[in-house]
Short mmCIF file of C-alpha atoms in Angstrom, two decimals:
data_model
loop_
_atom_site.label_atom_id
_atom_site.label_comp_id
_atom_site.label_asym_id
_atom_site.label_seq_id
_atom_site.Cartn_x
_atom_site.Cartn_y
_atom_site.Cartn_z
CA MET A 1 81.88 51.83 43.85
CA PRO A 2 78.47 53.38 43.02
CA SER A 3 75.53 52.72 45.26
CA PRO A 4 73.29 49.88 44.16
CA PRO A 5 69.60 50.55 43.66
CA ARG A 6 67.02 48.89 45.88
CA ILE A 7 67.17 45.21 45.41
CA SER A 8 64.24 42.76 45.91
CA GLY A 9 62.31 39.89 44.33
CA ARG A 10 64.27 37.26 42.42
CA PHE A 11 67.51 39.69 42.23
CA LEU A 12 67.53 39.70 45.97
CA LYS A 13 67.45 36.00 45.95
CA SER A 14 70.07 35.66 43.50
CA LEU A 15 72.31 38.14 45.34
CA ALA A 16 71.82 36.25 48.52
CA ALA A 17 72.97 33.03 46.58
CA LEU A 18 75.93 34.76 45.13
CA ALA A 19 76.86 36.14 48.66
CA LYS A 20 77.44 32.67 49.87
CA THR A 21 80.49 32.22 47.63
CA ARG A 22 83.69 33.76 48.64
CA ALA A 23 84.11 35.96 45.70
CA GLY A 24 80.45 37.07 46.07
CA SER A 25 80.74 37.88 49.70
CA ALA A 26 84.03 39.94 49.08
CA ILE A 27 82.08 41.93 46.45
CA VAL A 28 79.04 42.44 48.57
CA TYR A 29 81.31 43.63 51.49
CA ARG A 30 83.19 46.05 49.16
CA VAL A 31 79.93 47.73 48.25
CA THR A 32 78.51 47.70 51.84
CA ARG A 33 81.63 49.31 53.19
CA ALA A 34 81.19 52.26 50.59
CA ASP A 35 77.47 52.40 51.11
CA LEU A 36 77.54 52.53 54.83
CA ARG A 37 80.80 54.73 54.99
CA ILE A 38 82.76 51.94 56.84
CA ASP A 39 85.61 52.48 54.32
CA ALA A 40 86.05 56.05 55.78
CA LEU A 41 86.90 54.67 59.21
CA PRO A 42 90.75 54.01 58.40
CA ALA A 43 91.10 57.74 57.49
CA VAL A 44 90.06 59.05 60.84
CA ALA A 45 92.58 61.08 62.63
CA PRO A 46 94.70 58.99 65.10
CA HIS A 47 93.96 61.42 68.09
CA LEU A 48 90.25 60.54 67.94
CA PHE A 49 90.98 56.70 68.63
CA GLY A 50 90.78 55.52 72.19
CA ASP A 51 92.09 52.48 74.05
CA ILE A 52 90.18 49.30 73.55
CA PRO A 53 87.22 49.27 75.98
CA LEU A 54 87.35 46.78 78.77
CA ASP A 55 83.83 47.39 79.93
CA ASN A 56 80.58 48.95 78.80
CA ARG A 57 80.15 51.44 81.57
CA PRO A 58 78.58 54.56 80.39
CA VAL A 59 80.98 57.49 80.45
CA GLY A 60 79.16 60.72 81.80
CA GLY A 61 80.33 64.45 81.38
CA ARG A 62 79.17 65.28 84.87
CA ALA A 63 76.71 64.32 87.44
CA PRO A 64 73.01 64.16 86.45
CA ARG A 65 71.36 67.80 86.54
CA ASP A 66 69.70 68.30 89.98
CA VAL A 67 66.87 70.71 89.41
CA GLU A 68 63.86 71.33 91.62
CA SER A 69 60.55 70.79 89.67
CA ALA A 70 58.70 74.13 88.72
CA ASP A 71 55.46 72.10 89.50
CA LEU A 72 54.39 72.78 85.94
CA PRO A 73 51.14 70.80 85.03
CA LEU A 74 51.39 67.35 83.34
CA PRO A 75 50.93 67.71 79.45
CA ALA A 76 47.45 67.06 78.28
CA PRO A 77 46.75 63.55 77.34
CA PRO A 78 46.74 62.61 73.59
CA TRP A 79 43.87 61.37 71.60
CA SER A 80 44.32 57.92 72.70
CA GLY A 81 44.75 58.64 76.45
CA THR A 82 47.61 57.44 78.62
CA SER A 83 47.87 55.10 81.78
CA ALA A 84 46.68 58.06 83.81
CA THR A 85 43.44 58.47 81.98
CA ARG A 86 42.68 54.62 82.20
CA THR A 87 43.39 54.48 85.90
CA ALA A 88 41.27 57.57 86.45
CA ALA A 89 38.42 55.85 84.75
CA TYR A 90 38.99 52.79 86.93
CA ALA A 91 38.97 54.88 90.14
CA ALA A 92 35.72 56.58 88.98
CA GLY A 93 34.04 53.50 88.04
CA THR A 94 33.23 54.45 84.69
CA THR A 95 35.10 51.41 83.33
CA THR A 96 37.15 48.54 84.59
CA PRO A 97 40.59 46.84 83.59
CA VAL A 98 38.41 43.74 82.26
CA ALA A 99 36.62 45.97 80.00
CA ALA A 100 39.79 47.79 78.93
CA VAL A 101 41.49 44.65 78.16
CA ARG A 102 38.73 43.23 76.10
CA GLU A 103 38.56 46.55 74.21
CA ALA A 104 42.26 46.21 73.43
CA PHE A 105 41.93 42.85 72.04
CA ALA A 106 39.10 43.62 70.00
CA ALA A 107 40.92 46.74 68.55
CA ALA A 108 44.04 44.60 67.76
CA ARG A 109 41.89 42.09 66.00
CA LYS A 110 40.17 44.67 63.79
CA LEU A 111 43.64 46.18 63.01
CA ALA A 112 44.90 42.71 62.00
CA SER A 113 41.80 42.38 59.73
CA LEU A 114 42.75 45.14 57.53
CA THR A 115 44.57 44.94 54.24
CA PRO A 116 47.25 45.54 54.51
CA SER A 117 47.56 44.54 58.15
CA LEU A 118 48.00 46.85 60.87
CA GLY A 119 47.86 44.11 63.46
CA PRO A 120 50.33 44.85 66.22
CA PHE A 121 50.54 41.45 67.89
CA LEU A 122 52.33 38.20 66.98
CA ASP A 123 51.15 35.98 70.12
CA LEU A 124 48.40 36.81 72.40
CA CYS A 125 48.03 35.61 76.22
CA GLU A 126 44.47 36.36 76.33
CA SER A 127 43.24 33.94 79.18
CA VAL A 128 46.01 35.14 81.51
CA ALA A 129 45.48 38.60 80.65
CA LEU A 130 41.80 38.37 81.40
CA GLU A 131 42.41 36.68 84.80
CA GLU A 132 44.98 39.32 85.72
CA ALA A 133 42.41 42.04 84.64
CA ALA A 134 39.72 40.44 86.89
CA ALA A 135 41.98 40.66 89.76
CA SER A 136 42.91 44.14 89.09
CA SER A 137 39.31 45.09 88.74
CA GLU A 138 38.68 43.63 92.24
CA ARG A 139 41.60 45.73 93.68
CA TRP A 140 39.98 48.97 92.09
CA ALA A 141 36.68 47.93 93.40
CA ARG A 142 37.83 47.94 96.93
CA GLY A 143 40.08 50.81 96.61
CA ALA A 144 43.44 49.09 96.79
CA PRO A 145 45.16 49.28 93.40
CA ARG A 146 48.88 48.53 93.25
CA GLY A 147 49.76 51.85 91.85
CA HIS A 148 49.65 53.90 88.78
CA LEU A 149 49.89 51.07 86.33
CA ASP A 150 47.31 48.77 87.87
CA GLY A 151 45.06 47.51 85.10
CA VAL A 152 46.82 49.21 82.42
CA PRO A 153 47.31 47.04 79.17
CA VAL A 154 50.71 46.76 77.68
CA ALA A 155 52.59 45.01 74.89
CA VAL A 156 56.07 43.36 74.82
CA LYS A 157 58.45 43.04 71.83
CA GLU A 158 59.03 39.41 70.96
CA GLN A 159 62.73 39.45 71.95
CA THR A 160 61.86 39.83 75.60
CA ALA A 161 60.56 36.79 77.52
CA VAL A 162 56.85 36.57 78.58
CA ALA A 163 55.88 33.61 80.55
CA GLY A 164 53.83 31.18 78.38
CA LEU A 165 54.79 32.63 75.03
CA PRO A 166 57.90 32.11 72.86
CA ALA A 167 60.53 34.66 72.56
CA ARG A 168 61.75 34.19 69.12
CA ALA A 169 63.46 37.62 68.05
CA GLY A 170 61.68 37.64 64.69
CA SER A 171 62.92 34.43 63.40
CA ASP A 172 61.71 30.83 62.88
CA LEU A 173 65.19 29.45 63.69
CA THR A 174 64.94 30.34 67.48
CA ASP A 175 63.44 28.07 70.06
CA ALA A 176 59.69 27.99 69.93
CA THR A 177 59.27 26.69 73.42
CA PRO A 178 57.05 29.07 75.43
CA ALA A 179 59.14 30.89 78.10
CA ALA A 180 58.88 29.40 81.64
CA ARG A 181 59.67 32.79 83.29
CA ASP A 182 59.14 36.50 82.49
CA ALA A 183 62.00 38.75 81.68
CA THR A 184 62.84 40.84 84.72
CA CYS A 185 61.33 44.02 83.22
CA VAL A 186 58.06 42.10 82.50
CA ALA A 187 57.85 40.73 85.88
CA ARG A 188 58.23 44.12 87.38
CA LEU A 189 55.43 45.47 85.12
CA ARG A 190 53.20 42.74 86.36
CA ALA A 191 54.13 43.34 89.94
CA ALA A 192 52.85 47.00 89.32
CA GLY A 193 49.53 45.59 88.04
CA ALA A 194 50.16 46.15 84.43
CA ILE A 195 48.34 43.64 82.17
CA VAL A 196 50.45 42.05 79.35
CA LEU A 197 48.37 41.40 76.42
CA GLY A 198 50.95 39.60 74.31
CA SER A 199 54.03 39.86 72.10
CA THR A 200 54.74 42.10 69.23
CA PRO A 201 56.49 41.39 65.96
CA MET A 202 59.97 42.54 65.13
CA THR A 203 62.40 42.20 62.13
CA GLU A 204 64.64 39.06 61.97
CA PHE A 205 67.00 39.24 64.82
CA GLY A 206 66.47 43.10 64.76
CA MET A 207 68.78 43.62 62.00
CA THR A 208 66.88 45.80 59.83
CA PRO A 209 65.42 49.20 61.00
CA LEU A 210 62.72 49.46 58.18
CA GLY A 211 60.15 47.16 59.81
CA PHE A 212 59.59 44.33 57.30
CA ASN A 213 60.00 40.56 57.85
CA PRO A 214 59.03 37.97 55.45
CA LYS A 215 58.84 35.43 58.32
CA ARG A 216 56.05 37.48 60.12
CA VAL A 217 52.86 39.27 59.30
CA MET A 218 54.18 42.81 59.93
CA PRO A 219 51.98 45.86 60.29
CA ARG A 220 52.58 48.80 57.92
CA ASN A 221 52.68 52.41 59.01
CA PRO A 222 49.33 53.43 60.48
CA HIS A 223 49.80 56.94 58.93
CA ALA A 224 50.30 55.51 55.43
CA THR A 225 49.96 51.89 54.65
CA ALA A 226 52.21 52.25 51.71
CA HIS A 227 55.10 52.98 53.99
CA VAL A 228 57.05 50.96 56.59
CA ALA A 229 56.33 51.56 60.26
CA GLY A 230 60.20 51.26 61.21
CA GLY A 231 61.94 48.63 63.05
CA SER A 232 62.97 46.58 64.85
CA SER A 233 60.47 47.23 67.43
CA THR A 234 57.71 47.46 64.67
CA GLY A 235 54.72 45.80 66.41
CA SER A 236 55.38 47.88 69.55
CA GLY A 237 55.35 51.06 67.71
CA VAL A 238 52.13 50.30 65.94
CA ALA A 239 50.41 49.16 69.09
CA VAL A 240 50.94 52.54 70.70
CA ALA A 241 50.39 54.71 67.66
CA THR A 242 46.94 53.19 67.01
CA GLY A 243 46.05 53.45 70.65
CA VAL A 244 45.76 49.69 71.61
CA VAL A 245 48.05 50.30 74.62
CA PRO A 246 49.39 53.45 76.11
CA PHE A 247 52.92 51.85 76.18
CA ALA A 248 54.91 49.00 75.04
CA LEU A 249 58.24 47.49 75.58
CA GLY A 250 60.94 47.65 72.82
CA GLY A 251 64.59 46.83 72.33
CA ASP A 252 67.09 49.25 70.77
CA GLY A 253 70.59 48.24 69.45
CA GLY A 254 70.90 50.90 66.80
CA GLY A 255 67.65 52.99 67.06
CA SER A 256 65.14 50.32 67.29
CA ILE A 257 62.91 52.06 69.82
CA ARG A 258 63.57 55.52 68.45
CA ILE A 259 63.02 54.66 64.72
CA PRO A 260 59.52 53.31 64.87
CA SER A 261 58.65 55.94 67.52
CA ALA A 262 59.66 58.61 65.10
CA LEU A 263 58.03 56.92 62.00
CA CYS A 264 54.70 56.21 63.87
CA GLY A 265 54.69 59.47 65.71
CA VAL A 266 54.99 58.42 69.33
CA PHE A 267 57.49 58.91 72.04
CA GLY A 268 60.15 56.31 72.82
CA ILE A 269 63.17 56.18 75.03
CA LYS A 270 66.41 54.19 75.16
CA PRO A 271 67.59 54.67 78.75
CA THR A 272 71.21 54.44 79.96
CA TRP A 273 73.03 51.12 79.49
CA GLY A 274 72.48 49.25 82.92
CA ARG A 275 69.33 51.11 83.75
CA ILE A 276 66.93 48.28 82.82
CA SER A 277 67.89 44.61 83.36
CA LEU A 278 68.51 42.68 80.16
CA TYR A 279 67.57 39.42 81.89
CA GLY A 280 65.08 37.52 79.68
CA ASP A 281 66.20 39.46 76.58
CA VAL A 282 67.12 36.73 73.94
CA LEU A 283 69.48 39.14 71.85
CA SER A 284 72.83 39.73 73.66
CA GLY A 285 75.44 42.25 72.88
CA THR A 286 77.11 45.54 73.96
CA VAL A 287 74.78 47.98 72.23
CA GLY A 288 71.30 46.54 72.96
CA HIS A 289 68.87 48.31 75.47
CA LEU A 290 65.43 47.66 76.34
CA GLY A 291 62.83 50.50 76.83
CA PRO A 292 59.46 51.82 76.32
CA LEU A 293 57.50 53.35 73.48
CA ALA A 294 54.53 55.38 74.56
CA SER A 295 51.78 57.79 73.86
CA SER A 296 52.98 60.40 76.42
CA THR A 297 56.16 61.26 78.27
CA LEU A 298 54.21 60.38 81.48
CA ASP A 299 54.04 56.78 80.33
CA LEU A 300 57.61 56.73 79.52
CA ALA A 301 58.36 57.85 83.03
CA ARG A 302 55.85 55.58 84.72
CA CYS A 303 57.31 52.58 82.92
CA LEU A 304 60.90 53.24 83.57
CA GLU A 305 60.12 53.95 87.21
CA ALA A 306 58.41 50.47 87.30
CA VAL A 307 61.07 48.30 85.56
CA CYS A 308 64.51 49.97 86.61
CA GLY A 309 66.61 48.89 89.57
CA LEU A 310 69.26 46.35 90.57
CA ASP A 311 68.78 42.83 89.37
CA PRO A 312 71.01 39.93 90.55
CA ASP A 313 70.36 38.37 87.16
CA ASP A 314 72.03 41.11 85.33
CA ASP A 315 75.36 42.36 86.83
CA GLN A 316 75.20 45.48 84.54
CA THR A 317 72.25 46.86 86.45
CA ALA A 318 74.87 47.34 89.31
CA LEU A 319 76.31 50.18 87.39
CA ALA A 320 73.20 52.34 87.73
CA PRO A 321 72.78 54.68 90.69
CA PRO A 322 69.32 54.04 92.38
CA LEU A 323 66.36 55.76 90.92
CA ARG A 324 64.52 57.66 93.57
CA GLU A 325 60.76 56.67 93.71
CA GLY A 326 58.65 59.03 91.60
CA SER A 327 61.69 61.14 90.38
CA LEU A 328 61.19 60.76 86.85
CA THR A 329 57.36 61.65 86.97
CA ARG A 330 58.35 64.65 88.99
CA ALA A 331 60.91 65.81 86.47
CA LEU A 332 58.02 66.18 83.93
CA GLY A 333 57.10 69.44 85.64
CA ARG A 334 60.65 70.97 85.60
CA GLY A 335 60.42 72.94 82.49
CA VAL A 336 63.53 73.97 80.56
CA ARG A 337 64.53 77.30 81.86
CA GLY A 338 68.35 77.45 81.97
CA LEU A 339 68.62 74.01 80.12
CA ARG A 340 71.71 73.94 77.80
CA ILE A 341 70.91 72.23 74.70
CA GLY A 342 73.77 71.28 72.31
CA VAL A 343 73.14 71.61 68.54
CA GLU A 344 75.71 69.94 65.98
CA ALA A 345 75.30 71.72 62.94
CA GLY A 346 76.89 69.20 60.66
CA GLU A 347 74.63 66.50 61.89
CA TRP A 348 71.43 68.56 61.06
CA SER A 349 72.85 69.36 57.67
CA ALA A 350 72.68 65.58 56.99
CA THR A 351 68.88 65.34 57.12
CA SER A 352 65.92 66.08 54.81
CA THR A 353 64.61 69.74 54.84
CA SER A 354 61.14 68.70 56.40
CA ILE A 355 62.79 67.09 59.33
CA ALA A 356 65.43 69.77 59.90
CA ASP A 357 62.77 72.48 59.69
CA ALA A 358 60.55 70.66 62.42
CA GLY A 359 63.51 69.87 64.55
CA GLN A 360 64.65 73.58 64.53
CA ALA A 361 61.25 74.96 65.05
CA ALA A 362 60.94 72.66 68.21
CA LEU A 363 64.40 73.88 69.37
CA ARG A 364 63.50 77.54 68.94
CA ALA A 365 60.11 76.86 70.92
CA LEU A 366 62.28 75.56 73.74
CA GLU A 367 64.62 78.56 73.55
CA ARG A 368 61.59 80.86 73.89
CA GLU A 369 60.75 78.79 77.11
CA GLY A 370 64.00 79.61 78.60
CA ALA A 371 66.43 76.95 77.15
CA VAL A 372 69.79 77.94 75.76
CA LEU A 373 70.88 76.51 72.48
CA VAL A 374 74.68 76.05 72.40
CA ASP A 375 76.74 75.27 69.12
CA VAL A 376 78.87 72.14 69.70
CA ARG A 377 81.34 70.22 67.36
CA LEU A 378 81.60 66.33 67.52
CA GLU A 379 84.22 65.16 65.03
CA LEU A 380 83.21 61.45 65.38
CA ALA A 381 79.50 61.90 65.28
CA ARG A 382 79.39 61.54 61.48
CA HIS A 383 81.19 58.21 61.97
CA ALA A 384 78.99 56.85 64.65
CA ALA A 385 76.73 54.95 62.29
CA ALA A 386 79.72 53.15 60.51
CA ILE A 387 81.12 52.10 63.88
CA GLY A 388 77.79 50.96 64.89
CA TYR A 389 77.09 48.84 61.83
CA LEU A 390 80.40 47.02 62.72
CA ALA A 391 79.57 46.73 66.34
CA ILE A 392 76.14 45.38 66.20
CA GLY A 393 76.66 43.48 62.81
CA LEU A 394 79.58 41.61 64.13
CA GLU A 395 78.08 40.77 67.40
CA ALA A 396 74.82 39.56 65.62
CA LEU A 397 76.85 37.45 63.24
CA ALA A 398 78.51 35.80 66.15
CA THR A 399 74.99 35.01 67.68
CA CYS A 400 73.78 33.48 64.42
CA TRP A 401 76.99 31.68 63.78
CA ASN A 402 75.89 28.06 64.75
CA TRP A 403 72.83 28.57 62.49
CA LEU A 404 74.94 29.84 59.55
CA SER A 405 77.37 26.98 60.03
CA ARG A 406 74.57 24.56 59.62
CA GLY A 407 73.06 26.18 56.47
CA ALA A 408 70.04 27.79 58.12
CA VAL A 409 67.84 29.73 55.95
CA PHE A 410 67.54 33.43 56.88
CA ASN A 411 65.63 36.17 55.18
CA PRO A 412 67.51 37.07 52.01
CA ASP A 413 68.51 40.47 53.25
CA LEU A 414 69.93 39.22 56.48
CA ALA A 415 71.73 36.41 54.51
CA VAL A 416 73.48 39.12 52.33
CA SER A 417 74.43 41.07 55.53
CA HIS A 418 75.75 38.04 57.11
CA ALA A 419 77.89 37.25 53.99
CA ALA A 420 79.31 40.70 53.84
CA LEU A 421 79.94 40.90 57.53
CA SER A 422 81.75 37.57 57.36
CA ARG A 423 84.60 39.37 55.35
CA ALA A 424 85.25 41.99 57.91
CA THR A 425 88.65 41.74 59.34
CA ALA A 426 89.85 41.28 62.88
CA ILE A 427 91.69 44.80 62.69
CA GLU A 428 88.55 46.47 61.33
CA ALA A 429 86.56 45.04 64.31
CA ILE A 430 89.17 46.07 66.95
CA GLN A 431 89.65 49.67 65.40
CA ALA A 432 85.94 50.10 65.42
CA GLN A 433 85.95 49.43 69.21
CA ARG A 434 88.83 51.94 69.64
CA LEU A 435 86.85 54.50 67.69
CA ARG A 436 83.89 53.65 69.89
CA ALA A 437 86.10 54.42 72.93
CA GLY A 438 87.19 57.67 71.33
CA LEU A 439 83.48 58.50 70.59
CA ARG A 440 82.47 58.00 74.09
CA ARG A 441 85.46 60.25 75.40
CA GLU A 442 84.37 62.96 72.88
CA LEU A 443 80.79 62.89 73.87
CA ALA A 444 81.47 62.93 77.59
CA HIS A 445 83.63 66.04 77.07
CA THR A 446 80.89 67.82 75.19
CA MET A 447 78.30 66.78 77.93
CA ARG A 448 80.45 68.71 80.57
CA ASP A 449 79.03 71.89 78.87
CA VAL A 450 75.48 71.00 77.73
CA ASP A 451 72.59 69.05 79.33
CA LEU A 452 71.29 67.70 76.24
CA LEU A 453 72.28 67.07 72.80
CA ALA A 454 69.58 67.67 70.06
CA LEU A 455 69.70 65.52 66.90
CA PRO A 456 67.27 64.27 64.12
CA ALA A 457 65.70 60.93 65.18
CA THR A 458 66.03 59.82 61.41
CA ALA A 459 67.31 61.42 58.28
CA THR A 460 64.08 60.85 56.31
CA THR A 461 60.46 59.97 57.19
CA ALA A 462 59.11 56.49 56.54
CA THR A 463 60.20 54.63 53.38
CA ARG A 464 57.73 53.94 50.68
CA VAL A 465 57.42 50.10 49.67
CA THR A 466 55.50 48.09 47.24
CA ASP A 467 53.66 45.19 48.37
CA GLY A 468 56.06 42.70 46.87
CA GLU A 469 59.10 44.46 48.44
CA PHE A 470 57.32 44.33 51.90
CA ASP A 471 56.36 40.74 51.85
CA GLY A 472 59.52 39.50 50.23
CA GLY A 473 62.07 41.86 51.69
CA PHE A 474 64.50 44.23 50.04
CA ILE A 475 67.93 45.76 50.43
CA ASP A 476 68.27 49.42 50.52
CA PRO A 477 71.50 50.76 52.12
CA GLN A 478 70.50 54.37 51.87
CA ALA A 479 67.14 53.75 53.42
CA ILE A 480 68.75 51.91 56.20
CA ASP A 481 71.30 54.69 56.76
CA ALA A 482 68.71 57.07 56.87
CA MET A 483 67.08 55.38 59.83
CA CYS A 484 70.23 54.65 61.76
CA ARG A 485 72.28 57.71 60.80
CA PHE A 486 71.86 59.49 64.14
CA ASN A 487 70.96 56.75 66.46
CA PHE A 488 74.03 54.63 66.99
CA LEU A 489 75.52 57.64 69.07
CA GLY A 490 73.32 56.65 71.84
CA ASN A 491 73.91 53.00 71.66
CA LEU A 492 77.74 53.03 71.35
CA THR A 493 77.98 55.36 74.33
CA GLY A 494 75.15 53.95 76.42
CA LEU A 495 73.67 57.31 76.95
CA PRO A 496 69.89 57.83 77.25
CA ALA A 497 68.14 59.19 74.07
CA MET A 498 64.41 59.62 73.35
CA SER A 499 62.55 60.33 70.13
CA VAL A 500 59.89 63.05 70.54
CA PRO A 501 57.04 63.49 67.74
CA VAL A 502 57.49 67.05 66.57
CA GLY A 503 55.23 67.25 63.46
CA LEU A 504 54.48 65.93 59.88
CA ASP A 505 55.99 66.29 56.59
CA ALA A 506 54.20 67.11 53.34
CA GLN A 507 53.06 63.71 53.13
CA SER A 508 51.55 63.76 56.66
CA LEU A 509 54.22 61.29 57.72
CA PRO A 510 55.48 61.68 61.37
CA ILE A 511 58.75 63.33 62.26
CA GLY A 512 60.88 62.72 65.36
CA LEU A 513 63.28 64.97 67.19
CA GLN A 514 65.98 63.11 69.24
CA LEU A 515 67.12 64.28 72.60
CA LEU A 516 70.28 62.69 73.95
CA GLY A 517 71.25 63.11 77.64
CA ASP A 518 74.16 62.43 79.94
CA ALA A 519 74.64 59.16 81.74
CA TRP A 520 71.88 58.23 84.14
CA ASP A 521 70.10 61.55 83.33
CA GLU A 522 66.91 60.23 81.86
CA ALA A 523 65.22 62.89 84.05
CA THR A 524 66.40 65.88 82.02
CA VAL A 525 65.57 63.99 78.67
CA LEU A 526 62.05 63.40 79.86
CA ALA A 527 61.63 66.95 81.28
CA ALA A 528 62.60 68.61 77.85
CA GLY A 529 60.27 66.21 75.95
CA ALA A 530 57.44 66.81 78.39
CA HIS A 531 57.81 70.45 78.12
CA LEU A 532 57.50 70.08 74.15
CA GLU A 533 54.45 68.03 74.83
CA ARG A 534 52.99 70.71 77.25
CA ILE A 535 53.39 73.61 74.92
CA GLY A 536 51.89 71.70 71.92
CA VAL A 537 55.06 71.46 69.86
CA ALA A 538 55.19 67.60 70.48
CA SER A 539 51.89 65.58 70.02
CA VAL A 540 50.94 62.01 69.08
CA PRO A 541 48.86 62.39 65.74
CA LYS A 542 45.80 60.09 65.23
CA PRO A 543 46.59 57.82 62.18
CA ARG A 544 44.55 58.32 59.01
CA SER A 545 43.98 54.64 58.92
CA LEU A 546 41.75 54.74 61.99
CA ALA A 547 39.86 57.60 60.67
CA ASN A 548 39.22 55.51 57.57
CA GLN A 549 37.74 52.65 59.55
CA ALA A 550 34.49 54.17 60.73
#
């Protein structure tokens, strides 16, 4: 069947009503299967299927790369600064954590006052943040900070518990009771002295990568406000891109850290499955990871070092080998000499010219710095998104089942997705999991010969929207697939993957390069990203919206 045009407004509402009927849901699923290439999965060669997976343990090709640091200098800080520039100012006495936190709140309010809004926060914990900033200021005054993050303002995506704030996952259906306890990763940031400013808005249950949600005041793309900022970690991406915070926590089930990172022009990493505890994350499932979005690779490394580690409240963290103290920060100085980077030509041919050109230019720059580009072939890579849509979609459907059975009102685009997914068969679900196992096996085999796999972060830059589409929602399968096309590979395998900002297209919209590493080898991913940053190929652009504020 032909792909439908973008659907919004009253047509979207009518489609949502039709999809609630048995015949309507069948029609919607038939179209969706074609649009998202799910109908191609039954034709995949039998030898590419694996056994039904019994656990979510990441499958590595080999042990993490063990390379001595070349002691290269840290990349220069971006226009907005980093945690390091902030703590250096605290140490010098030129400012204090209290002043920095007050400035961050003021900047966030100014962004929220704009039309359209660029406000990156949903809920603030201002009084607690100022109390913690005062305690941090006192520690700096007596020369006894807790570490590299003491007094650094941060933001947290609303699917992750922050004590005193509700964790509602982008919906009005979830429990609005303020969390009694921080998520493990939030508690660990606080223990390191970081100051949590509040929660950032996301798309409803994280189920659109485009960054709109009629149930929230969502920020637009700060580089061009007629375009989306990406999702589902929308507010976190905008908070970093506008310089309000040097890093923010996000969540990634199918690219939801890497997509807003790419579209907003910042760095973002989804670490290996089990590396960060999911305790306190209100979205469960087998593909969802927590991780940071940041203005620099240094902040990605420092955040991961602070939040990773064994957690008795999440048994999946027992899978992760211990992370040596400071090892990720030290890896930033490795350089890329001898690094083998796999390039899958078929994947690069499925993206826009501007993204392919920027990505290839970045890879050639790494090659000039001593990296080795290796042609690789992945038969299942082109099917990863289709497998991923079934994996995350059916898990999300199960999560929402009680609300669905009571006739709860979801955003129209999500209501249509639920109706379509309800028509998926048991054999489709099981076969998708078998293909997931085959994909994990195939990628592990590939990673025996390369250290990284280079992919586009997205197939296009940020999608343009009208005010009506943004405020009321819309359905655009092609735009969704352009965002997720290359990201599910990391989620289905649990391997670490990062988006690196490597340029702008003709409309001055940011472009992301994705670097995917082997299991537990975040160090190599960060080392390559840091070298691109060091040589000036990767950089965080200052949004035009900020220049226009004067």
